[in-house]
Amino acid sequence: MNKHIFTILLTALSVLFFSCGGDKQTSSNSQATKEVKKKIIKADLSMLYSASVDVTTYDNQRKLEKRFGFMIAPNLLVCPYKIFSRANNAKVRLWGTKRDIIVDKFIAVDRIHDLIILQVDSICSKPFILRRKEPTKRMITKIIKKRTGKLFRYSKGKYFKCDTVSGSPYYRISNLIPKYQQGVPVIDSKGQVIGMGVQFNIDFEKSFYAIPSYVILSLLKSAHEPKSISSLRDTSTKEQKRNAKIKSITIVTTVGNIKMKLFNNMPQYRDNFVKLINEGFYNDLLFHRVIESFVIQSGAADTRDAGKDDIVGWKGPGYTLPAFINPKYFHQRGMIGSPRLPNDVNTDKRSDGGQFYIVQGRRYNNKELDDIEKENHYKFTNNQRKVYSTRGGAPTLDGEYTIFGEIISGMDVVDKIAKVEVTNNWRPLEDIRIKKIIINY
């Protein structure tokens, strides 16, 4: 064989040999990398799994409802609020354990977004990390499922966009979230939580969302000293006595302050209003219904994050109050009452749990009052007629709605709000908000 050709063949065989050897080595390294990734994924899921929680609420020993939650700090967990509406304690269990831990304290609640943060002193678990940035479109989202044996499972989906649902922002996702599974953390590819999984029925179809993680972070920042879970349901005698000593309430709005007085002979309404103030329920809500010469109205939970074209005014704090129509009070200018649904769907005239209206009103002559009496089958006293003809008010509401307070200063601000330009739905074209409400003792 020609020496030159032999050298070429030898070189080619050498290249082939080492190339084959190199492929085997690369394949081996690739396999090793996959194994390492699997171990990392398993370790991450194990950590995240151990920060997921079952939450079961109780009324004393009576079992109520069960949902999921997850740890956001070593001894703090977040879960849906609604399951606590009739509860005074709860039992929580970390996934992968068999020990129930009794919880009876919370540090923050957001009725609008259906969130509550519980304090669990006997748990010290490594928490989830809450993602601070909005997810990117079509980003992969995962929901960890209950473990089968030693296997960790999760469902995969995608993030679509941020929607406004009932006036509040939610992340639309494709992951399926059954009702019993609401409260689970929805995570990104790095294991960070983008939000809490929830389900809504929109136009008779089930839609799946995540309450954004930044909403949870904001709630965490507003945390207060631990309070009893039962305080969400009832007002203690001590709190009732304290509420009876309130001198006034200041509603701080974007156009000025309005000062009001709560009636102590309407204790359920007074205590409910104070409870919602202390929870920060009214902060940033709109005056969403403004009818000049009649009333201005606020307190709808779906107005905090509402867009300009959203139809609002339908979302409350999750409950209603029984009617308490006291003949001592009538709808003269400056009175404060509770709106409600119409008689055909609300025969007991129960009031909305959070909304309130302030009467601006106008003056009425005797002929107009006579017509209202015939229409509403309601008899005005001589004093009412005198007040309506001089001070003014909204006599068409008498006998139908619960009054629980009155304005003591700031009617000029009420008049200013009442004169703004509104849409066909009586919503101001330019947003007017309640910044906060201050309790003055």
Short mmCIF file of C-alpha atoms in Angstrom, two decimals, residues 2-408:
data_model
loop_
_atom_site.label_atom_id
_atom_site.label_comp_id
_atom_site.label_asym_id
_atom_site.label_seq_id
_atom_site.Cartn_x
_atom_site.Cartn_y
_atom_site.Cartn_z
CA ASN A 2 1.27 3.43 -0.86
CA LYS A 3 2.76 4.93 2.25
CA HIS A 4 0.98 8.21 1.65
CA ILE A 5 -2.42 6.52 1.31
CA PHE A 6 -1.76 4.43 4.42
CA THR A 7 -1.04 7.58 6.41
CA ILE A 8 -4.30 9.14 5.22
CA LEU A 9 -6.33 6.01 6.13
CA LEU A 10 -4.67 5.79 9.53
CA THR A 11 -5.45 9.41 10.19
CA ALA A 12 -9.08 8.90 9.09
CA LEU A 13 -9.47 5.84 11.33
CA SER A 14 -7.98 7.78 14.21
CA VAL A 15 -10.43 10.61 13.66
CA LEU A 16 -13.32 8.10 13.41
CA PHE A 17 -12.20 6.33 16.55
CA PHE A 18 -11.87 9.44 18.63
CA SER A 19 -15.08 10.87 17.17
CA CYS A 20 -17.01 7.80 18.25
CA GLY A 21 -15.39 7.93 21.65
CA GLY A 22 -16.27 11.62 21.88
CA ASP A 23 -19.96 10.94 21.05
CA LYS A 24 -20.13 8.35 23.80
CA GLN A 25 -18.60 10.79 26.24
CA THR A 26 -20.99 13.58 25.18
CA SER A 27 -23.95 11.22 25.49
CA SER A 28 -22.77 10.20 28.92
CA ASN A 29 -22.37 13.82 30.02
CA SER A 30 -25.82 14.70 28.61
CA GLN A 31 -27.40 11.84 30.51
CA ALA A 32 -25.62 12.90 33.69
CA THR A 33 -26.86 16.47 33.19
CA LYS A 34 -30.43 15.20 32.78
CA GLU A 35 -30.12 13.19 35.98
CA VAL A 36 -28.81 16.24 37.83
CA LYS A 37 -31.70 18.34 36.48
CA LYS A 38 -34.18 15.69 37.57
CA LYS A 39 -32.71 15.73 41.06
CA ILE A 40 -32.86 19.53 41.14
CA ILE A 41 -36.49 19.53 39.96
CA LYS A 42 -37.36 16.86 42.51
CA ALA A 43 -35.60 18.81 45.26
CA ASP A 44 -37.39 22.05 44.25
CA LEU A 45 -40.77 20.32 44.15
CA SER A 46 -40.04 18.72 47.49
CA MET A 47 -39.32 22.12 49.01
CA LEU A 48 -42.37 23.71 47.40
CA TYR A 49 -44.54 20.74 48.31
CA SER A 50 -43.61 21.07 51.99
CA ALA A 51 -44.73 24.73 51.95
CA SER A 52 -48.21 23.84 50.63
CA VAL A 53 -51.01 23.53 53.19
CA ASP A 54 -54.50 22.07 53.66
CA VAL A 55 -56.77 24.50 55.54
CA THR A 56 -60.01 23.34 57.19
CA THR A 57 -62.24 25.82 59.03
CA TYR A 58 -64.36 25.06 62.11
CA ASP A 59 -67.11 26.63 64.17
CA ASN A 60 -65.85 25.35 67.51
CA GLN A 61 -65.77 21.58 66.77
CA ARG A 62 -68.11 21.68 63.76
CA LYS A 63 -66.27 21.25 60.49
CA LEU A 64 -67.10 23.89 57.88
CA GLU A 65 -65.03 24.08 54.67
CA LYS A 66 -61.69 22.96 53.28
CA ARG A 67 -59.36 24.73 50.83
CA PHE A 68 -55.63 25.03 50.15
CA GLY A 69 -53.07 27.62 51.16
CA PHE A 70 -49.32 28.14 51.14
CA MET A 71 -46.58 29.54 53.35
CA ILE A 72 -45.34 33.06 52.51
CA ALA A 73 -43.14 33.43 55.61
CA PRO A 74 -41.79 30.84 58.09
CA ASN A 75 -44.91 31.14 60.29
CA LEU A 76 -47.41 32.85 57.96
CA LEU A 77 -49.72 31.30 55.39
CA VAL A 78 -52.17 32.80 52.92
CA CYS A 79 -55.45 31.16 51.88
CA PRO A 80 -58.99 32.10 50.73
CA TYR A 81 -60.89 34.32 53.16
CA LYS A 82 -64.47 33.24 52.41
CA ILE A 83 -64.16 29.93 54.25
CA PHE A 84 -63.70 31.92 57.48
CA SER A 85 -67.00 33.83 57.34
CA ARG A 86 -68.61 31.53 59.95
CA ALA A 87 -65.47 30.14 61.58
CA ASN A 88 -63.70 30.82 64.86
CA ASN A 89 -60.72 28.51 64.31
CA ALA A 90 -59.02 26.38 61.69
CA LYS A 91 -56.79 23.35 61.37
CA VAL A 92 -53.88 23.40 58.96
CA ARG A 93 -51.71 20.54 57.75
CA LEU A 94 -48.52 20.79 55.73
CA TRP A 95 -48.54 18.48 52.73
CA GLY A 96 -46.62 15.30 53.39
CA THR A 97 -47.35 15.36 57.14
CA LYS A 98 -50.12 13.90 59.29
CA ARG A 99 -50.16 16.53 62.06
CA ASP A 100 -53.07 19.00 62.31
CA ILE A 101 -52.21 22.37 63.82
CA ILE A 102 -54.97 24.53 65.34
CA VAL A 103 -54.91 28.17 64.21
CA ASP A 104 -57.06 30.95 65.65
CA LYS A 105 -55.14 34.13 64.72
CA PHE A 106 -54.83 36.23 61.57
CA ILE A 107 -52.72 39.30 60.80
CA ALA A 108 -54.36 40.65 57.64
CA VAL A 109 -57.51 40.21 55.59
CA ASP A 110 -58.60 41.45 52.15
CA ARG A 111 -62.30 40.81 51.57
CA ILE A 112 -62.14 42.31 48.08
CA HIS A 113 -59.56 39.81 46.80
CA ASP A 114 -60.74 37.01 49.13
CA LEU A 115 -57.43 36.68 50.99
CA ILE A 116 -56.49 36.11 54.61
CA ILE A 117 -53.04 35.72 56.16
CA LEU A 118 -52.95 33.39 59.17
CA GLN A 119 -50.30 33.25 61.86
CA VAL A 120 -49.18 29.68 62.60
CA ASP A 121 -46.76 29.82 65.50
CA SER A 122 -45.97 26.10 65.61
CA ILE A 123 -44.89 25.90 61.95
CA CYS A 124 -41.50 27.07 60.77
CA SER A 125 -41.48 26.08 57.12
CA LYS A 126 -39.34 27.43 54.29
CA PRO A 127 -41.86 29.61 52.42
CA PHE A 128 -42.62 30.19 48.76
CA ILE A 129 -41.01 33.18 47.06
CA LEU A 130 -43.58 35.62 45.68
CA ARG A 131 -42.82 36.90 42.20
CA ARG A 132 -42.83 40.70 42.10
CA LYS A 133 -43.01 41.18 38.32
CA GLU A 134 -46.01 40.46 36.09
CA PRO A 135 -45.55 37.20 34.15
CA THR A 136 -44.60 37.36 30.49
CA LYS A 137 -47.25 36.37 27.95
CA ARG A 138 -47.56 32.61 27.28
CA MET A 139 -45.22 31.89 30.19
CA ILE A 140 -45.46 28.32 31.52
CA THR A 141 -47.36 28.07 34.81
CA LYS A 142 -47.46 25.07 37.13
CA ILE A 143 -49.67 23.88 39.98
CA ILE A 144 -48.28 21.29 42.37
CA LYS A 145 -50.65 18.42 43.10
CA LYS A 146 -50.91 16.08 46.05
CA ARG A 147 -48.13 13.49 46.07
CA THR A 148 -48.79 9.89 45.06
CA GLY A 149 -46.35 7.68 46.98
CA LYS A 150 -42.91 9.21 46.52
CA LEU A 151 -43.77 10.94 43.26
CA PHE A 152 -44.24 14.70 43.02
CA ARG A 153 -46.83 15.75 40.44
CA TYR A 154 -47.81 19.04 38.89
CA SER A 155 -50.12 20.29 36.14
CA LYS A 156 -48.72 22.55 33.46
CA GLY A 157 -50.48 25.52 31.87
CA LYS A 158 -49.86 28.99 30.49
CA TYR A 159 -50.32 32.59 31.56
CA PHE A 160 -52.42 34.62 29.10
CA LYS A 161 -52.96 38.13 30.41
CA CYS A 162 -54.06 40.29 33.34
CA ASP A 163 -57.87 40.66 33.37
CA THR A 164 -60.17 42.79 35.50
CA VAL A 165 -62.84 40.65 37.12
CA SER A 166 -65.48 42.36 39.31
CA GLY A 167 -63.24 45.40 39.46
CA SER A 168 -60.11 43.56 40.64
CA PRO A 169 -56.98 42.42 38.72
CA TYR A 170 -56.42 38.69 38.13
CA TYR A 171 -53.94 36.70 36.04
CA ARG A 172 -55.76 34.56 33.45
CA ILE A 173 -54.21 31.07 33.22
CA SER A 174 -55.00 27.81 31.42
CA ASN A 175 -54.40 25.54 34.44
CA LEU A 176 -57.58 23.78 35.60
CA ILE A 177 -58.43 24.63 39.21
CA PRO A 178 -61.38 22.71 40.70
CA LYS A 179 -63.34 24.47 43.44
CA TYR A 180 -61.87 22.27 46.19
CA GLN A 181 -58.35 23.13 44.96
CA GLN A 182 -58.76 26.91 45.19
CA GLY A 183 -55.98 28.50 47.23
CA VAL A 184 -53.11 26.56 45.61
CA PRO A 185 -49.99 28.47 44.61
CA VAL A 186 -49.52 29.00 40.88
CA ILE A 187 -45.79 28.96 40.16
CA ASP A 188 -43.50 29.86 37.26
CA SER A 189 -40.66 27.75 35.84
CA LYS A 190 -38.34 28.96 38.61
CA GLY A 191 -40.73 27.92 41.37
CA GLN A 192 -41.75 31.47 42.26
CA VAL A 193 -45.43 32.13 43.00
CA ILE A 194 -47.21 34.34 40.47
CA GLY A 195 -50.44 34.14 42.49
CA MET A 196 -53.12 32.09 44.23
CA GLY A 197 -55.29 29.85 42.06
CA VAL A 198 -59.03 30.60 41.89
CA GLN A 199 -62.01 29.73 39.73
CA PHE A 200 -64.78 32.02 38.46
CA ASN A 201 -67.97 31.40 36.50
CA ILE A 202 -68.04 34.06 33.79
CA ASP A 203 -70.89 34.01 31.27
CA PHE A 204 -71.82 30.52 32.53
CA GLU A 205 -68.33 29.19 31.79
CA LYS A 206 -65.60 28.25 34.25
CA SER A 207 -62.50 30.44 34.00
CA PHE A 208 -59.27 30.03 35.92
CA TYR A 209 -57.15 32.78 37.38
CA ALA A 210 -54.44 33.59 39.88
CA ILE A 211 -54.78 36.40 42.42
CA PRO A 212 -51.56 38.32 41.60
CA SER A 213 -48.63 37.85 43.97
CA TYR A 214 -48.20 41.63 44.26
CA VAL A 215 -51.68 41.79 45.84
CA ILE A 216 -50.54 39.25 48.45
CA LEU A 217 -47.34 41.24 49.06
CA SER A 218 -49.37 44.43 49.51
CA LEU A 219 -51.61 42.69 52.03
CA LEU A 220 -48.56 41.41 53.89
CA LYS A 221 -47.24 44.97 54.18
CA SER A 222 -50.52 46.06 55.81
CA ALA A 223 -50.33 43.35 58.50
CA HIS A 224 -51.43 44.25 62.03
CA GLU A 225 -51.03 42.62 65.43
CA PRO A 226 -52.53 39.09 65.54
CA LYS A 227 -56.31 39.09 66.02
CA SER A 228 -58.74 36.32 66.79
CA ILE A 229 -60.38 34.66 63.77
CA SER A 230 -63.69 34.88 65.62
CA SER A 231 -63.43 38.70 65.44
CA LEU A 232 -64.12 38.42 61.70
CA ARG A 233 -67.52 37.02 62.57
CA ASP A 234 -68.55 38.79 65.75
CA THR A 235 -67.76 42.01 67.56
CA SER A 236 -66.77 41.42 71.16
CA THR A 237 -68.48 43.23 74.04
CA LYS A 238 -65.23 45.11 74.67
CA GLU A 239 -65.15 46.34 71.06
CA GLN A 240 -68.83 47.30 71.20
CA LYS A 241 -68.19 49.45 74.26
CA ARG A 242 -65.21 51.06 72.56
CA ASN A 243 -67.24 51.73 69.41
CA ALA A 244 -69.94 53.43 71.49
CA LYS A 245 -67.32 56.01 72.54
CA ILE A 246 -66.45 57.05 68.96
CA LYS A 247 -66.93 60.79 68.59
CA SER A 248 -66.84 60.98 64.81
CA ILE A 249 -65.63 59.35 61.58
CA THR A 250 -63.64 61.32 58.99
CA ILE A 251 -63.94 60.21 55.35
CA VAL A 252 -60.83 61.51 53.58
CA THR A 253 -61.61 61.83 49.85
CA THR A 254 -59.65 63.08 46.86
CA VAL A 255 -61.78 66.27 46.85
CA GLY A 256 -62.01 66.98 50.59
CA ASN A 257 -63.00 65.61 54.00
CA ILE A 258 -66.45 64.59 55.19
CA LYS A 259 -67.09 64.07 58.90
CA MET A 260 -69.89 61.79 60.06
CA LYS A 261 -71.49 60.50 63.24
CA LEU A 262 -72.55 56.87 63.73
CA PHE A 263 -75.78 56.21 65.65
CA ASN A 264 -75.21 54.13 68.78
CA ASN A 265 -78.80 52.85 68.70
CA MET A 266 -77.86 51.06 65.46
CA PRO A 267 -75.07 48.92 66.99
CA GLN A 268 -74.90 46.20 64.33
CA TYR A 269 -74.45 48.74 61.54
CA ARG A 270 -72.07 50.86 63.61
CA ASP A 271 -69.88 47.91 64.55
CA ASN A 272 -69.85 46.56 61.00
CA PHE A 273 -68.79 49.93 59.60
CA VAL A 274 -66.00 50.25 62.17
CA LYS A 275 -64.80 46.69 61.50
CA LEU A 276 -64.52 47.37 57.77
CA ILE A 277 -62.69 50.64 58.42
CA ASN A 278 -60.16 48.85 60.61
CA GLU A 279 -59.61 46.24 57.90
CA GLY A 280 -58.89 48.97 55.34
CA PHE A 281 -61.87 47.84 53.26
CA TYR A 282 -62.84 51.35 52.16
CA ASN A 283 -59.35 52.56 51.22
CA ASP A 284 -59.17 53.62 47.54
CA LEU A 285 -62.81 52.78 46.76
CA LEU A 286 -64.70 55.06 44.37
CA PHE A 287 -67.81 57.14 44.78
CA HIS A 288 -69.33 55.07 42.01
CA ARG A 289 -72.94 56.31 42.02
CA VAL A 290 -73.59 60.05 42.06
CA ILE A 291 -77.06 61.47 41.43
CA GLU A 292 -77.33 65.21 41.92
CA SER A 293 -80.15 66.36 44.24
CA PHE A 294 -80.43 62.78 45.51
CA VAL A 295 -77.46 60.78 46.88
CA ILE A 296 -73.76 60.01 46.48
CA GLN A 297 -72.75 56.39 47.07
CA SER A 298 -69.54 54.45 47.83
CA GLY A 299 -68.28 51.23 49.42
CA ALA A 300 -68.53 48.85 46.43
CA ALA A 301 -65.65 46.37 46.56
CA ASP A 302 -65.38 46.15 42.77
CA THR A 303 -64.39 49.81 42.36
CA ARG A 304 -60.86 49.80 43.78
CA ASP A 305 -59.13 48.62 40.58
CA ALA A 306 -61.97 49.28 38.15
CA GLY A 307 -61.24 50.50 34.64
CA LYS A 308 -62.97 53.52 33.14
CA ASP A 309 -65.51 51.44 31.21
CA ASP A 310 -66.21 48.80 33.88
CA ILE A 311 -69.73 48.42 35.24
CA VAL A 312 -69.33 48.55 39.02
CA GLY A 313 -71.34 48.60 42.21
CA TRP A 314 -72.22 44.91 42.54
CA LYS A 315 -69.52 43.49 44.79
CA GLY A 316 -69.83 43.64 48.59
CA PRO A 317 -67.75 42.27 51.47
CA GLY A 318 -69.39 38.86 51.18
CA TYR A 319 -72.49 39.29 53.37
CA THR A 320 -75.60 41.41 53.93
CA LEU A 321 -77.12 42.94 57.08
CA PRO A 322 -80.71 42.62 58.33
CA ALA A 323 -82.91 45.65 57.78
CA PHE A 324 -83.33 47.95 60.80
CA ILE A 325 -85.66 50.74 59.67
CA ASN A 326 -85.95 53.03 62.69
CA PRO A 327 -88.93 55.45 62.41
CA LYS A 328 -86.89 57.96 64.41
CA TYR A 329 -84.74 58.60 61.34
CA PHE A 330 -85.78 59.81 57.91
CA HIS A 331 -83.87 60.77 54.77
CA GLN A 332 -83.28 64.45 55.36
CA ARG A 333 -80.20 66.09 53.86
CA GLY A 334 -76.96 64.68 55.36
CA MET A 335 -78.29 61.29 56.47
CA ILE A 336 -76.26 58.12 55.79
CA GLY A 337 -77.91 54.84 54.86
CA SER A 338 -77.29 51.38 53.42
CA PRO A 339 -78.28 50.57 49.82
CA ARG A 340 -79.71 47.16 48.95
CA LEU A 341 -81.06 44.98 46.17
CA PRO A 342 -84.67 45.61 44.99
CA ASN A 343 -87.71 44.07 46.72
CA ASP A 344 -88.32 41.49 44.00
CA VAL A 345 -85.05 39.73 44.88
CA ASN A 346 -84.73 40.95 48.46
CA THR A 347 -88.08 40.72 50.23
CA ASP A 348 -86.46 41.14 53.67
CA LYS A 349 -84.87 44.44 52.59
CA ARG A 350 -81.43 43.27 53.76
CA SER A 351 -78.72 45.91 53.35
CA ASP A 352 -75.44 45.59 51.49
CA GLY A 353 -72.67 44.73 53.97
CA GLY A 354 -70.27 47.46 52.85
CA GLN A 355 -71.88 50.14 50.69
CA PHE A 356 -73.31 53.39 52.04
CA TYR A 357 -74.96 56.49 50.60
CA ILE A 358 -75.05 60.11 51.76
CA VAL A 359 -78.23 62.10 51.10
CA GLN A 360 -77.70 65.40 49.28
CA GLY A 361 -81.36 65.77 48.37
CA ARG A 362 -83.49 68.74 47.42
CA ARG A 363 -86.53 70.61 48.74
CA TYR A 364 -90.04 69.18 48.21
CA ASN A 365 -93.40 70.95 48.34
CA ASN A 366 -96.53 69.46 49.93
CA LYS A 367 -97.99 68.36 46.59
CA GLU A 368 -94.87 66.33 45.82
CA LEU A 369 -94.90 64.79 49.30
CA ASP A 370 -98.60 63.89 48.89
CA ASP A 371 -97.79 62.06 45.64
CA ILE A 372 -94.91 60.17 47.30
CA GLU A 373 -97.22 59.07 50.14
CA LYS A 374 -99.69 57.62 47.64
CA GLU A 375 -97.00 55.93 45.58
CA ASN A 376 -95.06 54.42 48.50
CA HIS A 377 -97.92 53.88 50.95
CA TYR A 378 -95.96 55.84 53.52
CA LYS A 379 -97.21 58.62 55.83
CA PHE A 380 -94.98 61.64 56.53
CA THR A 381 -95.15 63.35 59.93
CA ASN A 382 -95.59 67.11 60.20
CA ASN A 383 -91.93 67.41 61.21
CA GLN A 384 -90.80 65.44 58.15
CA ARG A 385 -92.86 67.67 55.88
CA LYS A 386 -91.35 70.75 57.46
CA VAL A 387 -87.78 69.46 57.08
CA TYR A 388 -88.28 68.27 53.50
CA SER A 389 -89.77 71.63 52.47
CA THR A 390 -86.98 73.67 54.12
CA ARG A 391 -83.77 71.63 54.56
CA GLY A 392 -84.53 69.06 51.88
CA GLY A 393 -83.70 65.38 51.49
CA ALA A 394 -84.75 62.21 49.67
CA PRO A 395 -88.24 61.32 50.97
CA THR A 396 -88.75 58.56 48.38
CA LEU A 397 -86.36 56.38 50.40
CA ASP A 398 -88.24 56.58 53.71
CA GLY A 399 -89.48 53.28 55.12
CA GLU A 400 -87.42 51.28 52.63
CA TYR A 401 -83.75 51.69 53.63
CA THR A 402 -81.76 51.52 56.87
CA ILE A 403 -80.21 54.78 58.15
CA PHE A 404 -77.25 54.45 60.52
CA GLY A 405 -75.50 57.84 60.67
CA GLU A 406 -75.40 61.49 59.64
CA ILE A 407 -72.95 64.09 58.34
CA ILE A 408 -71.81 66.65 60.93
#
